[in-house]
PDB file of C-alpha atoms in Angstrom:
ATOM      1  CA  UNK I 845       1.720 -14.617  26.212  1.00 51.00           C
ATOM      2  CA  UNK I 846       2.402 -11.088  26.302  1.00 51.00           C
ATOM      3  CA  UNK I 847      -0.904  -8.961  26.916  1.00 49.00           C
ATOM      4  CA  UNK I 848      -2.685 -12.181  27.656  1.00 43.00           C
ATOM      5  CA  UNK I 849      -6.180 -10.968  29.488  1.00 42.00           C
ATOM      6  CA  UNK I 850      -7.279 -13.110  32.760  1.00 37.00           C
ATOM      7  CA  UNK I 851      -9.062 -16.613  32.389  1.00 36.00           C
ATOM      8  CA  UNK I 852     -12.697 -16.440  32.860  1.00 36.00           C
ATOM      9  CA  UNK I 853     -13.739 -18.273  36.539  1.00 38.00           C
ATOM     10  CA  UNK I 854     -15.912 -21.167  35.759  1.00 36.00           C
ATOM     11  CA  UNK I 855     -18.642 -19.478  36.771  1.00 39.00           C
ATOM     12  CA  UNK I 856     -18.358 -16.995  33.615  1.00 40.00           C
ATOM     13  CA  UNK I 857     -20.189 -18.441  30.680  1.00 41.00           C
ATOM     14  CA  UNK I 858     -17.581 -18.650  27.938  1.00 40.00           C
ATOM     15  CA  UNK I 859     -18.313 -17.132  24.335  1.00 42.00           C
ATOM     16  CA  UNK I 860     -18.769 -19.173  21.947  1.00 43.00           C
ATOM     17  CA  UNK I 861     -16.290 -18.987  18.875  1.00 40.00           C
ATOM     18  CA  UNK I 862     -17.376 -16.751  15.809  1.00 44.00           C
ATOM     19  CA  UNK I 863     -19.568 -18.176  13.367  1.00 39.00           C
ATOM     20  CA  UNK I 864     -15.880 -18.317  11.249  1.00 43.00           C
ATOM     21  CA  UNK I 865     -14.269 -20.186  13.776  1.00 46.00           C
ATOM     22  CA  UNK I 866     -14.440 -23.459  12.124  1.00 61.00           C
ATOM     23  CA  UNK I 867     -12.292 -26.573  12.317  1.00 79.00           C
ATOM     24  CA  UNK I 868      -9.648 -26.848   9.824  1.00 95.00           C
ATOM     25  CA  UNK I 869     -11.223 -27.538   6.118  1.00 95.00           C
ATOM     26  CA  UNK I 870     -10.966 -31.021   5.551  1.00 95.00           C
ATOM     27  CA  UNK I 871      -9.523 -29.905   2.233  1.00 96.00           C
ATOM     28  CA  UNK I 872      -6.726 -28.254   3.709  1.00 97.00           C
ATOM     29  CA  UNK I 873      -5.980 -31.285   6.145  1.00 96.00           C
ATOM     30  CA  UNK I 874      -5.859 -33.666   3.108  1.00 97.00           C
ATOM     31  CA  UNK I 875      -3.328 -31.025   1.141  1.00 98.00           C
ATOM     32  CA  UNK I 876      -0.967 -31.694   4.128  1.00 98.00           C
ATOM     33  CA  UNK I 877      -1.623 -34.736   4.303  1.00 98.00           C
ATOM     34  CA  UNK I 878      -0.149 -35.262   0.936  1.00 98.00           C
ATOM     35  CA  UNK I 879       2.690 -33.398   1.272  1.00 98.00           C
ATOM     36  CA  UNK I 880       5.825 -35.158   1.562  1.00 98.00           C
ATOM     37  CA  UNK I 881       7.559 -32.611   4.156  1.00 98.00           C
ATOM     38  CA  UNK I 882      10.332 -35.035   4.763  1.00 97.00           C
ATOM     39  CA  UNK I 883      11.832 -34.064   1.230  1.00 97.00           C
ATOM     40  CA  UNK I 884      11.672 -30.708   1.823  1.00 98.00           C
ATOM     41  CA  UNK I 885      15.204 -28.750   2.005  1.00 97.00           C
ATOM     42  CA  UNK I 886      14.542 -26.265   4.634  1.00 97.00           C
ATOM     43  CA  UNK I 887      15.519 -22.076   3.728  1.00 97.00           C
ATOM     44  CA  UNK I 888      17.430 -20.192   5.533  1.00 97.00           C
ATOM     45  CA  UNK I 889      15.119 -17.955   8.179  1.00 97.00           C
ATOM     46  CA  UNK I 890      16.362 -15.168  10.379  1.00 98.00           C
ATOM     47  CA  UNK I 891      15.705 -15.183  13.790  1.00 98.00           C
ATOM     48  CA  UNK I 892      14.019 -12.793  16.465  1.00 98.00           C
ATOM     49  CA  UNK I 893      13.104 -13.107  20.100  1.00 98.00           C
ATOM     50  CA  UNK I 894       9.887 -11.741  21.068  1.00 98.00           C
ATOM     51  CA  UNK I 895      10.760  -9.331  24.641  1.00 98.00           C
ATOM     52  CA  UNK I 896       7.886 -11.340  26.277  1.00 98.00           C
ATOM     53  CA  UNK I 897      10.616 -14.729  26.593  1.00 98.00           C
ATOM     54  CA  UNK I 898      12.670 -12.086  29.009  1.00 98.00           C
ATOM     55  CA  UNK I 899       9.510 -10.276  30.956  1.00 98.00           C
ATOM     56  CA  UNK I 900      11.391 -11.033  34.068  1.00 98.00           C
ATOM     57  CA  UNK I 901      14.010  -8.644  33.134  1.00 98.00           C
ATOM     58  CA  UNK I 902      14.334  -5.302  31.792  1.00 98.00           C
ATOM     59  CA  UNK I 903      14.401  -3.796  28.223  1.00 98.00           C
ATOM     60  CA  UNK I 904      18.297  -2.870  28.406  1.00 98.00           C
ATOM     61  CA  UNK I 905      18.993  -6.013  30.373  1.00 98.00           C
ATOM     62  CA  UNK I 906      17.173  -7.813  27.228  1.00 98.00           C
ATOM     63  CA  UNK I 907      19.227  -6.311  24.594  1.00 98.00           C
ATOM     64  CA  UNK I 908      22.605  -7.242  26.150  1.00 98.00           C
ATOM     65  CA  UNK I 909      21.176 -11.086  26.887  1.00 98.00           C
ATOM     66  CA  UNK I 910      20.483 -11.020  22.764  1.00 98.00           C
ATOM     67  CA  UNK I 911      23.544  -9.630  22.208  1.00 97.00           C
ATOM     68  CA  UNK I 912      25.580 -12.257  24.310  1.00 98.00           C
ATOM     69  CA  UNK I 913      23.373 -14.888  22.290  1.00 98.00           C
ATOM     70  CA  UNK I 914      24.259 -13.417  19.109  1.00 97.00           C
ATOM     71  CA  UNK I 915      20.773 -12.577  17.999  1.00 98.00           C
ATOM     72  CA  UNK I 916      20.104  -9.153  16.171  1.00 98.00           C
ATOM     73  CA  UNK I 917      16.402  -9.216  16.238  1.00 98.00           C
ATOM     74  CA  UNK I 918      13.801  -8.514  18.534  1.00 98.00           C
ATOM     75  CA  UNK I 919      10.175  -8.244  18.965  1.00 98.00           C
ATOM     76  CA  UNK I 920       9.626  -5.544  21.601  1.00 98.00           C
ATOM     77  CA  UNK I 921       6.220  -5.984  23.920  1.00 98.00           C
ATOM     78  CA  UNK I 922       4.829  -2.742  25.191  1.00 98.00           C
ATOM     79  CA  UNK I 923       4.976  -2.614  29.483  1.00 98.00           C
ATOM     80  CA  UNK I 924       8.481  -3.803  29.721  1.00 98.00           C
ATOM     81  CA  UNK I 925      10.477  -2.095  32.351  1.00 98.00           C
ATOM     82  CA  UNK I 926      13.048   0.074  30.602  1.00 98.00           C
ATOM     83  CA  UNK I 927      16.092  -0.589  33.178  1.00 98.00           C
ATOM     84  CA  UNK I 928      16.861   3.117  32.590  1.00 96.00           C
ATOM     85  CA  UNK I 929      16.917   3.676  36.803  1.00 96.00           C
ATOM     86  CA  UNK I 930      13.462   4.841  36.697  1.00 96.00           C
ATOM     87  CA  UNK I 931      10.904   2.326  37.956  1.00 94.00           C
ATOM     88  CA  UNK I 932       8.223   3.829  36.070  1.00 96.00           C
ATOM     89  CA  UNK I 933       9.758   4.002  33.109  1.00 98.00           C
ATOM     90  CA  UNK I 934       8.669   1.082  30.661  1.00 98.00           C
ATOM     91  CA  UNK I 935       9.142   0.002  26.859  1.00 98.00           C
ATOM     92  CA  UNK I 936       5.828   1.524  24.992  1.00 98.00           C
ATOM     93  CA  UNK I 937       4.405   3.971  22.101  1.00 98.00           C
ATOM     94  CA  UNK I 938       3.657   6.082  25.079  1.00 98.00           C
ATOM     95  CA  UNK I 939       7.802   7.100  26.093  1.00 98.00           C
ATOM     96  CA  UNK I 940       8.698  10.853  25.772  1.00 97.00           C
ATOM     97  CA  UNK I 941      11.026  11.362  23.002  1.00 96.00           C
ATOM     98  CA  UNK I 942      14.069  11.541  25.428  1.00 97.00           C
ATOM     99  CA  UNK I 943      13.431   7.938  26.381  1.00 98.00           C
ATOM    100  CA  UNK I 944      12.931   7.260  22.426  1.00 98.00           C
ATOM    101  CA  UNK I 945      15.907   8.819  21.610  1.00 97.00           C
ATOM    102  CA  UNK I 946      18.187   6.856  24.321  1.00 97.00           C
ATOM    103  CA  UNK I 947      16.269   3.114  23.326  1.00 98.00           C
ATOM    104  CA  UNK I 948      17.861   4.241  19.397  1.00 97.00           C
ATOM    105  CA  UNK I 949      20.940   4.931  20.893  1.00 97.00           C
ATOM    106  CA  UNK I 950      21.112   1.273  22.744  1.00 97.00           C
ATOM    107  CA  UNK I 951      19.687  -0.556  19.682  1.00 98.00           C
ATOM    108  CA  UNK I 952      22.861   1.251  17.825  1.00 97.00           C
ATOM    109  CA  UNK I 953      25.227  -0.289  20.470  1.00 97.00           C
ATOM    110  CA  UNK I 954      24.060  -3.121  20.810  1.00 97.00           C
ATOM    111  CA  UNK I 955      23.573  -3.450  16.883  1.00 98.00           C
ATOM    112  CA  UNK I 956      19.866  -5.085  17.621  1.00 98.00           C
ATOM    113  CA  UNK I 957      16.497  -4.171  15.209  1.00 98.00           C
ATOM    114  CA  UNK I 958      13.366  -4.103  16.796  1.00 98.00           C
ATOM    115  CA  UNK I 959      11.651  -5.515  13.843  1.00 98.00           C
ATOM    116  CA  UNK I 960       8.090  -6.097  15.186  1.00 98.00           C
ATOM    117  CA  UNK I 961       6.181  -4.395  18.166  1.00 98.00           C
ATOM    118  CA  UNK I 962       3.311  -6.445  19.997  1.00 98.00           C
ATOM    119  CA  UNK I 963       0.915  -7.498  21.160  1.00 98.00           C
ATOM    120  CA  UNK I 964      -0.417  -4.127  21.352  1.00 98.00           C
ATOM    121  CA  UNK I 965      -3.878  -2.691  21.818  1.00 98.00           C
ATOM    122  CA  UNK I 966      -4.061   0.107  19.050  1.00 98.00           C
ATOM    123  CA  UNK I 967      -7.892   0.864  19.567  1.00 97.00           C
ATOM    124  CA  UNK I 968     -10.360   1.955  17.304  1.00 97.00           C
ATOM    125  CA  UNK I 969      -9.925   5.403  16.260  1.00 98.00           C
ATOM    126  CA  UNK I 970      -7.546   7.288  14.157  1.00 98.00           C
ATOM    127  CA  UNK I 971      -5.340   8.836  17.158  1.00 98.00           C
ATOM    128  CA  UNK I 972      -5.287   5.860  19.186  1.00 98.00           C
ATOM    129  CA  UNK I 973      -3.624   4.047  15.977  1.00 98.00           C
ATOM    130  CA  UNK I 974      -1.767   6.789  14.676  1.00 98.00           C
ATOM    131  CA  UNK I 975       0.243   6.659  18.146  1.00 98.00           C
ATOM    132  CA  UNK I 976       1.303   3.582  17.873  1.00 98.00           C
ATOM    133  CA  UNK I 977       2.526   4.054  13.683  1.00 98.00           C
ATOM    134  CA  UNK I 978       4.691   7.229  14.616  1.00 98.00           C
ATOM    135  CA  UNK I 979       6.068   5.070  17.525  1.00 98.00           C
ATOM    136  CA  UNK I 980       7.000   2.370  15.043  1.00 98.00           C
ATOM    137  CA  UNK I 981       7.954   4.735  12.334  1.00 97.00           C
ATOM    138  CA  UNK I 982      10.578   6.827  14.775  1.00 97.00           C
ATOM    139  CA  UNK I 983      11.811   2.893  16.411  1.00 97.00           C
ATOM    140  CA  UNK I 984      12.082   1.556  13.009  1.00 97.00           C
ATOM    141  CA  UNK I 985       9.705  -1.188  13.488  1.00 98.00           C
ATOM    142  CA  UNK I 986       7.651  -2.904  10.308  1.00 97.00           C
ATOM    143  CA  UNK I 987       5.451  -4.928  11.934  1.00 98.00           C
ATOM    144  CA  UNK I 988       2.961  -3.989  14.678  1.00 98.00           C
ATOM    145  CA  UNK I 989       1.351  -7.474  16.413  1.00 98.00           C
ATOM    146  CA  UNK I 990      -2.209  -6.867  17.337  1.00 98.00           C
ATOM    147  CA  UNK I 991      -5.996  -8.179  17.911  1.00 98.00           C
ATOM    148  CA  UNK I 992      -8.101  -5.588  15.941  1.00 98.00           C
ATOM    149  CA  UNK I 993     -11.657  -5.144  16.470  1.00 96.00           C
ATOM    150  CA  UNK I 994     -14.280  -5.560  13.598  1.00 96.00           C
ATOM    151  CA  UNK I 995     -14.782  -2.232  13.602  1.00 96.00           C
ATOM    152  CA  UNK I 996     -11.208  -0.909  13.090  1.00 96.00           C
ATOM    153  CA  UNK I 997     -10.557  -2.887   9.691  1.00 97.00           C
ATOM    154  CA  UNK I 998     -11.295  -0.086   7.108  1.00 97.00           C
ATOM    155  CA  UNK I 999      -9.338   2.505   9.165  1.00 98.00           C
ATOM    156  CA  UNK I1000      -6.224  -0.380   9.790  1.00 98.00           C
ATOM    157  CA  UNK I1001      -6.045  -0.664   6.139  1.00 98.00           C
ATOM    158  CA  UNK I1002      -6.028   3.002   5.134  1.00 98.00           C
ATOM    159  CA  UNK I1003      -3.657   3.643   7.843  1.00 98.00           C
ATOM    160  CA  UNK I1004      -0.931   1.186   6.982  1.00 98.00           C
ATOM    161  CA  UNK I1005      -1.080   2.177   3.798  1.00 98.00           C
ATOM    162  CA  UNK I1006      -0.564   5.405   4.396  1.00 98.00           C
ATOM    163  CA  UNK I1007       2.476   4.166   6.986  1.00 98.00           C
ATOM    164  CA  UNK I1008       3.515   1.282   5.176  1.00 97.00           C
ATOM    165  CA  UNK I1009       3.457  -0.495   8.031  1.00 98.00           C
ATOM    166  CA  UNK I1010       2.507  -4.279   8.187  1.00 98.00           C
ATOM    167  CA  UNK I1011      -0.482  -5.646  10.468  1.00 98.00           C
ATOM    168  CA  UNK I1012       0.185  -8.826  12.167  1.00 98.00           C
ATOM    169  CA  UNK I1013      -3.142 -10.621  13.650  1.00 98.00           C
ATOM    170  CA  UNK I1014      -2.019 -12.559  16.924  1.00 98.00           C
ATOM    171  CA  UNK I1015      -3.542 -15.807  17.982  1.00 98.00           C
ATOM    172  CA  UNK I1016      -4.630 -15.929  22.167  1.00 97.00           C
ATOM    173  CA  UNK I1017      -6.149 -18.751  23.290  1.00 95.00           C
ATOM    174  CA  UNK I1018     -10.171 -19.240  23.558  1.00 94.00           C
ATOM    175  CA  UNK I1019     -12.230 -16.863  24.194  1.00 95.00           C
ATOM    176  CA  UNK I1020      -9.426 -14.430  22.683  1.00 96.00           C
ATOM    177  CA  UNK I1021     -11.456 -13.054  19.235  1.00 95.00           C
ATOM    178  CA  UNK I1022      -8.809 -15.048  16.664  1.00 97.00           C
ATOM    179  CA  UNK I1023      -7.926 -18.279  18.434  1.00 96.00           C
ATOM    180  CA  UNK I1024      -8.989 -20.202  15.730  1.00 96.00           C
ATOM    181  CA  UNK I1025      -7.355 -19.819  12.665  1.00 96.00           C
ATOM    182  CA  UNK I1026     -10.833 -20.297  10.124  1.00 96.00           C
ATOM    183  CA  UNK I1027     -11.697 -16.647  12.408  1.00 96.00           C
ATOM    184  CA  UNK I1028      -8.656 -14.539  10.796  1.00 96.00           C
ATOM    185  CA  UNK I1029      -8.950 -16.353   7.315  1.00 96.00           C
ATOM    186  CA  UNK I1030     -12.652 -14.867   7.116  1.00 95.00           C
ATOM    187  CA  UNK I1031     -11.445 -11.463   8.528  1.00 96.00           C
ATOM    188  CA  UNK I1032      -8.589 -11.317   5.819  1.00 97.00           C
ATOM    189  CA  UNK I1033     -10.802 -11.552   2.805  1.00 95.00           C
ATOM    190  CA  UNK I1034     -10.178  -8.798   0.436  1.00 95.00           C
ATOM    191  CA  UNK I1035      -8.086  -6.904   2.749  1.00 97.00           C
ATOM    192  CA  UNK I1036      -4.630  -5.291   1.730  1.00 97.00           C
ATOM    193  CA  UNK I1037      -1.804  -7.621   2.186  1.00 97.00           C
ATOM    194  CA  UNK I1038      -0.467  -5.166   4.686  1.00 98.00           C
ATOM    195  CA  UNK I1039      -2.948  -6.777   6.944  1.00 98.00           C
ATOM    196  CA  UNK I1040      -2.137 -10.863   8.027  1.00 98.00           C
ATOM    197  CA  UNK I1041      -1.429 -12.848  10.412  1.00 98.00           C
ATOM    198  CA  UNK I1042       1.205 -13.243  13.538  1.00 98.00           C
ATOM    199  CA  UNK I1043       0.705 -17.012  13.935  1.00 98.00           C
ATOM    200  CA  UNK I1044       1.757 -18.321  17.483  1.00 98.00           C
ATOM    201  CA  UNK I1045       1.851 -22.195  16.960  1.00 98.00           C
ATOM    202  CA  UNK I1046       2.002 -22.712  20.226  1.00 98.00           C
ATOM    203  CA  UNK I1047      -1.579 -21.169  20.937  1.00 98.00           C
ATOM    204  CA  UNK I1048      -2.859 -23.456  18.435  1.00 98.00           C
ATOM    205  CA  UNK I1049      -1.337 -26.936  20.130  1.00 98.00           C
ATOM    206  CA  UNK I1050      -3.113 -25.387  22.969  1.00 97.00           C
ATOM    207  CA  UNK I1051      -6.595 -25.432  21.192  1.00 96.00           C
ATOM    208  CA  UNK I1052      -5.629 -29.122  19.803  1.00 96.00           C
ATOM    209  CA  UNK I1053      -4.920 -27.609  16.544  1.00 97.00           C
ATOM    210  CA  UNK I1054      -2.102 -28.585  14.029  1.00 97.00           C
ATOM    211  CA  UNK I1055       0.195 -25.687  13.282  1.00 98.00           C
ATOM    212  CA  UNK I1056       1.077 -27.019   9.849  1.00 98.00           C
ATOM    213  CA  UNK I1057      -2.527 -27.311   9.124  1.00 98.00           C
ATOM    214  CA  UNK I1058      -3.236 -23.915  10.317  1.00 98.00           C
ATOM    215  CA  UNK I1059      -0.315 -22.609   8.711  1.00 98.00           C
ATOM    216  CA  UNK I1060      -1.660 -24.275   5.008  1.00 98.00           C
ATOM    217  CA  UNK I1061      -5.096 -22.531   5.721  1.00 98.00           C
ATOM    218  CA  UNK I1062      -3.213 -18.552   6.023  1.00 98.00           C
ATOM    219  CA  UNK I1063      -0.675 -19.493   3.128  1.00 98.00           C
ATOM    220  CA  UNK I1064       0.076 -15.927   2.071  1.00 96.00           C
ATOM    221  CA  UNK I1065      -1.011 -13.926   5.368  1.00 98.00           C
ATOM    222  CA  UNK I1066       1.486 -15.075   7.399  1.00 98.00           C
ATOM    223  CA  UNK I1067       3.748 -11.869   8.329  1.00 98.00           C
ATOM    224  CA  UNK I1068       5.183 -13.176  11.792  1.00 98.00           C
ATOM    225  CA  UNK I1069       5.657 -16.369  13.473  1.00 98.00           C
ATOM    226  CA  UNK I1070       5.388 -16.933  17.139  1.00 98.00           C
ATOM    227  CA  UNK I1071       7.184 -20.286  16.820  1.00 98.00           C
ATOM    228  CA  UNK I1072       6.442 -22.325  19.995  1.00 98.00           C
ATOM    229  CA  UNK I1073       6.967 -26.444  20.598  1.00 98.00           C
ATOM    230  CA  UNK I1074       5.205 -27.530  23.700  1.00 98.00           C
ATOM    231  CA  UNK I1075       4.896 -31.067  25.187  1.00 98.00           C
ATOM    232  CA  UNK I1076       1.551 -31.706  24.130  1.00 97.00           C
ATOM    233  CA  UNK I1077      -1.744 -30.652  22.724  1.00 97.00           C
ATOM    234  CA  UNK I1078      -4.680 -29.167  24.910  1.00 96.00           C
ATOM    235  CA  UNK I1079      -5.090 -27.139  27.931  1.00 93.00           C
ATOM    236  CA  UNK I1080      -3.705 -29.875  30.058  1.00 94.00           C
ATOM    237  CA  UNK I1081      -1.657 -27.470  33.005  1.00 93.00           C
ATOM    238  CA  UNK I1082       0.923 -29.678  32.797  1.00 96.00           C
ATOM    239  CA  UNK I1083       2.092 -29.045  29.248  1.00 97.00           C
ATOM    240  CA  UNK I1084       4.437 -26.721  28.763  1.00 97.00           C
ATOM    241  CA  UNK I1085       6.754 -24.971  26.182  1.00 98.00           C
ATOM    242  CA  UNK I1086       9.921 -26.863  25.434  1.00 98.00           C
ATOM    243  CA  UNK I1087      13.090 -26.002  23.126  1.00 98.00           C
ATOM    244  CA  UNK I1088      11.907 -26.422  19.635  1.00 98.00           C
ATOM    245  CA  UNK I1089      11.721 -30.221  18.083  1.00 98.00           C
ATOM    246  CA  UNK I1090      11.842 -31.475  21.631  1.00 98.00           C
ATOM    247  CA  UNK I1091       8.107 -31.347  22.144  1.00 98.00           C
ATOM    248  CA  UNK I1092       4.878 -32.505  20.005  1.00 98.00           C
ATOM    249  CA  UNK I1093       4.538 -29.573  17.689  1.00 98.00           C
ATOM    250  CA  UNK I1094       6.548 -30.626  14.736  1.00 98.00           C
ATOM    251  CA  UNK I1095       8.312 -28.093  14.184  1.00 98.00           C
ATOM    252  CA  UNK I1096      10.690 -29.582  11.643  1.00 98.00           C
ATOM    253  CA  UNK I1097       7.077 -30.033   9.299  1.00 98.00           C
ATOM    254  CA  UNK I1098       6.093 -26.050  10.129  1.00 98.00           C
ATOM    255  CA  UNK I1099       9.697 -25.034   8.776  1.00 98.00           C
ATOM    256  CA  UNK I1100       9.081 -27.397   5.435  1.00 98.00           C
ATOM    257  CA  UNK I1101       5.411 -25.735   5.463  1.00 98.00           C
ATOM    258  CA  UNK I1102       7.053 -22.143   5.708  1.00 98.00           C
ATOM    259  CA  UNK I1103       9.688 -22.896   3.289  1.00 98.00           C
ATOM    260  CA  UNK I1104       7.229 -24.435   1.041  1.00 98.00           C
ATOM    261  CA  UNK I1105       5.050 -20.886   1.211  1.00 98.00           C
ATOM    262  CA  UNK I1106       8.351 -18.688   0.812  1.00 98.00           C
ATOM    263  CA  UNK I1107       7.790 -17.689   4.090  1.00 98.00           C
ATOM    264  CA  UNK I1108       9.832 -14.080   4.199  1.00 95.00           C
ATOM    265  CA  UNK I1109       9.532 -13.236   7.845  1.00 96.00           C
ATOM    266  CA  UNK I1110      11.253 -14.265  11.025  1.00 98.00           C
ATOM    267  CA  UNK I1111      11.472 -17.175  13.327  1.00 98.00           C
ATOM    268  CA  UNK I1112      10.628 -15.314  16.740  1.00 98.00           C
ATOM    269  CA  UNK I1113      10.960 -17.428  19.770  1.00 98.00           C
ATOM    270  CA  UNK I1114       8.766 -16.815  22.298  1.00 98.00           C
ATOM    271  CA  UNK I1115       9.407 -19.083  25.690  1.00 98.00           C
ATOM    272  CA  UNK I1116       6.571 -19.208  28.040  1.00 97.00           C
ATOM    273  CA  UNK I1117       7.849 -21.962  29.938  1.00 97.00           C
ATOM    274  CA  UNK I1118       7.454 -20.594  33.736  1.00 96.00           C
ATOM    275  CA  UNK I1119      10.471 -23.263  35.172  1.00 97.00           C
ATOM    276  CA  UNK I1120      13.018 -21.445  33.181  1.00 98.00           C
ATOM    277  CA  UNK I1121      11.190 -18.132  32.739  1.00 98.00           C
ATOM    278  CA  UNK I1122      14.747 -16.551  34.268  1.00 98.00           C
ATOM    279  CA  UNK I1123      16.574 -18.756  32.341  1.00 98.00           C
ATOM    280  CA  UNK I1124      15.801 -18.806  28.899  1.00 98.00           C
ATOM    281  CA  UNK I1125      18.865 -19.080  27.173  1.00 98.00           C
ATOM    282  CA  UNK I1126      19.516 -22.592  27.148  1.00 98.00           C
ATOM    283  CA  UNK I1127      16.367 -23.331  25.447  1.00 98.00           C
ATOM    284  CA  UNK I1128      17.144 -20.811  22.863  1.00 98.00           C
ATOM    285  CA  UNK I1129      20.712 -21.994  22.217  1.00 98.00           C
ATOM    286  CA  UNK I1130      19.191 -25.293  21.590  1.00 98.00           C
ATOM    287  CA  UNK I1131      16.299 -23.968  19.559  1.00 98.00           C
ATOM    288  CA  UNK I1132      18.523 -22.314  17.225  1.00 98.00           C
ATOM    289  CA  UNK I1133      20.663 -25.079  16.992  1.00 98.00           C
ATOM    290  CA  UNK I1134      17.732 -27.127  15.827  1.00 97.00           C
ATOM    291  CA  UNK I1135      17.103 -25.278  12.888  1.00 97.00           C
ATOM    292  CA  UNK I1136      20.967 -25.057  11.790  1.00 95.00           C
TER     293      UNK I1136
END
């Protein structure tokens, strides 16, 4: 997805996972096992659209293609051509406050919240995440989607506190730091509840993990949803991402799990099927009409 680094070549040795990265506890496999989802009355959850579903399009053009699908939420990715008429111009904490200033002035018209902000690299030191805070502060953004290193914990947590901003750990695949979901659990331990986790199920199917299961383990931490169906589990190139409850990922059983868990955030599609990757609409339409 968005901010995705380049495959290793076979050649690379791969890193192994943390000594965290576990499977799934066979207690919390057994728990879901047990859990008659089928019963379960599904909430009502609001729905976003993470900017990464439109990358072959700009910023503006984005906002008027939520607009026309009746969606008032996004989830901005930074490098996003603007669409402003200058081709250098892109959607990031780095814009001059003319550019901020016009991007709150199109959110107005277009009546759309930029409610999260990622995946974004905010560094390790106080600057380098105190950029990217103001940016969200002036935007009006809550969440900020990122992949923190060890290191950057203790200031994260004083930071957001001091912001009251929310810290949303995102899930790339293998060798990505938090593709397994047993690596963020450990990571969260005793940390403010400012700090959790941006869960993108379709990452998981893509490591042959269970959303639901993974979604049982973070019960609590969960602060965003990258809500993804695909065709089937693995790395297979031919799998794919498909409207959601068309493909493998039971999504019906991650919206019981959510509503089980109070879940307060959004629903944020994120489309990474590269057939329709200029036409995303239709699976949206019928992804949102699958959870009416």
């Amino acid at each position: 997805s968005c901010s995705r680094g380049k495959e290793p070549q076979k050649t690379e040795p791969v890193p192994k996972p943390e000594a965290a990265a576990l499977p799934i506890p066979q207690d919390i496999i057994d728990q879901v096992k047990a859990t008659n989802y089928q019963d379960v009355r599904i909430k009502k959850f609001p729905i976003s659209v993470e900017g990464w579903t439109f990358r072959k399009f700009t910023f503006l053009a984005t906002l008027d293609k939520l607009k026309a699908l009746g969606i008032s939420y996004l989830q901005a990715y930074p490098g996003q051509a603007l669409g402003n008429g200058d081709p250098k111009a892109v959607f990031d904490h780095n814009m001059p406050d003319d550019l901020i200033k016009m991007v709150q002035a199109k959110l107005r018209t277009a009546k759309i919240s930029v409610v999260a902000y990622g995946v974004v690299d905010i560094g390790t030191t106080e600057a380098s995440m105190r950029k990217v805070f103001d940016f969200a502060r002036k935007i009006g953004i809550r969440t900020v989607v990122c992949e923190p290193q060890d290191e950057a914990f203790a200031l994260l947590e004083t930071l957001l506190k001091e912001y009251d901003l929310r810290a949303a750990i995102h899930n790339h695949p293998q060798p990505a730091k938090y593709a397994l979901p047993m690596t963020v659990f450990d990571h969260l331990k005793g940390r403010d509840t400012r700090i959790g986790v941006c869960a993108d199920t379709g990452h998981w199917m893509r490591e042959g993990l269970k959303p639901v299961e993974c979604l049982r383990l973070l019960q609590g931490r969960i602060l965003d949803l990258h809500l993804k169906d695909r065709t089937d589990f693995g790395k297979d190139p031919s799998a794919k991402d498909v409207a959601w409850g068309s493909g493998q990922g039971g999504v019906r059983d991650i919206l019981a799990e959510l509503t089980l868990q109070d879940y307060p955030g959004f629903l944020t599609m994120e489309y990474e099927n590269e057939e329709e990757v200029k036409t995303p609409e239709p699976a949206i339409r019928k992804s949102v009409q699958f959870v009416k």
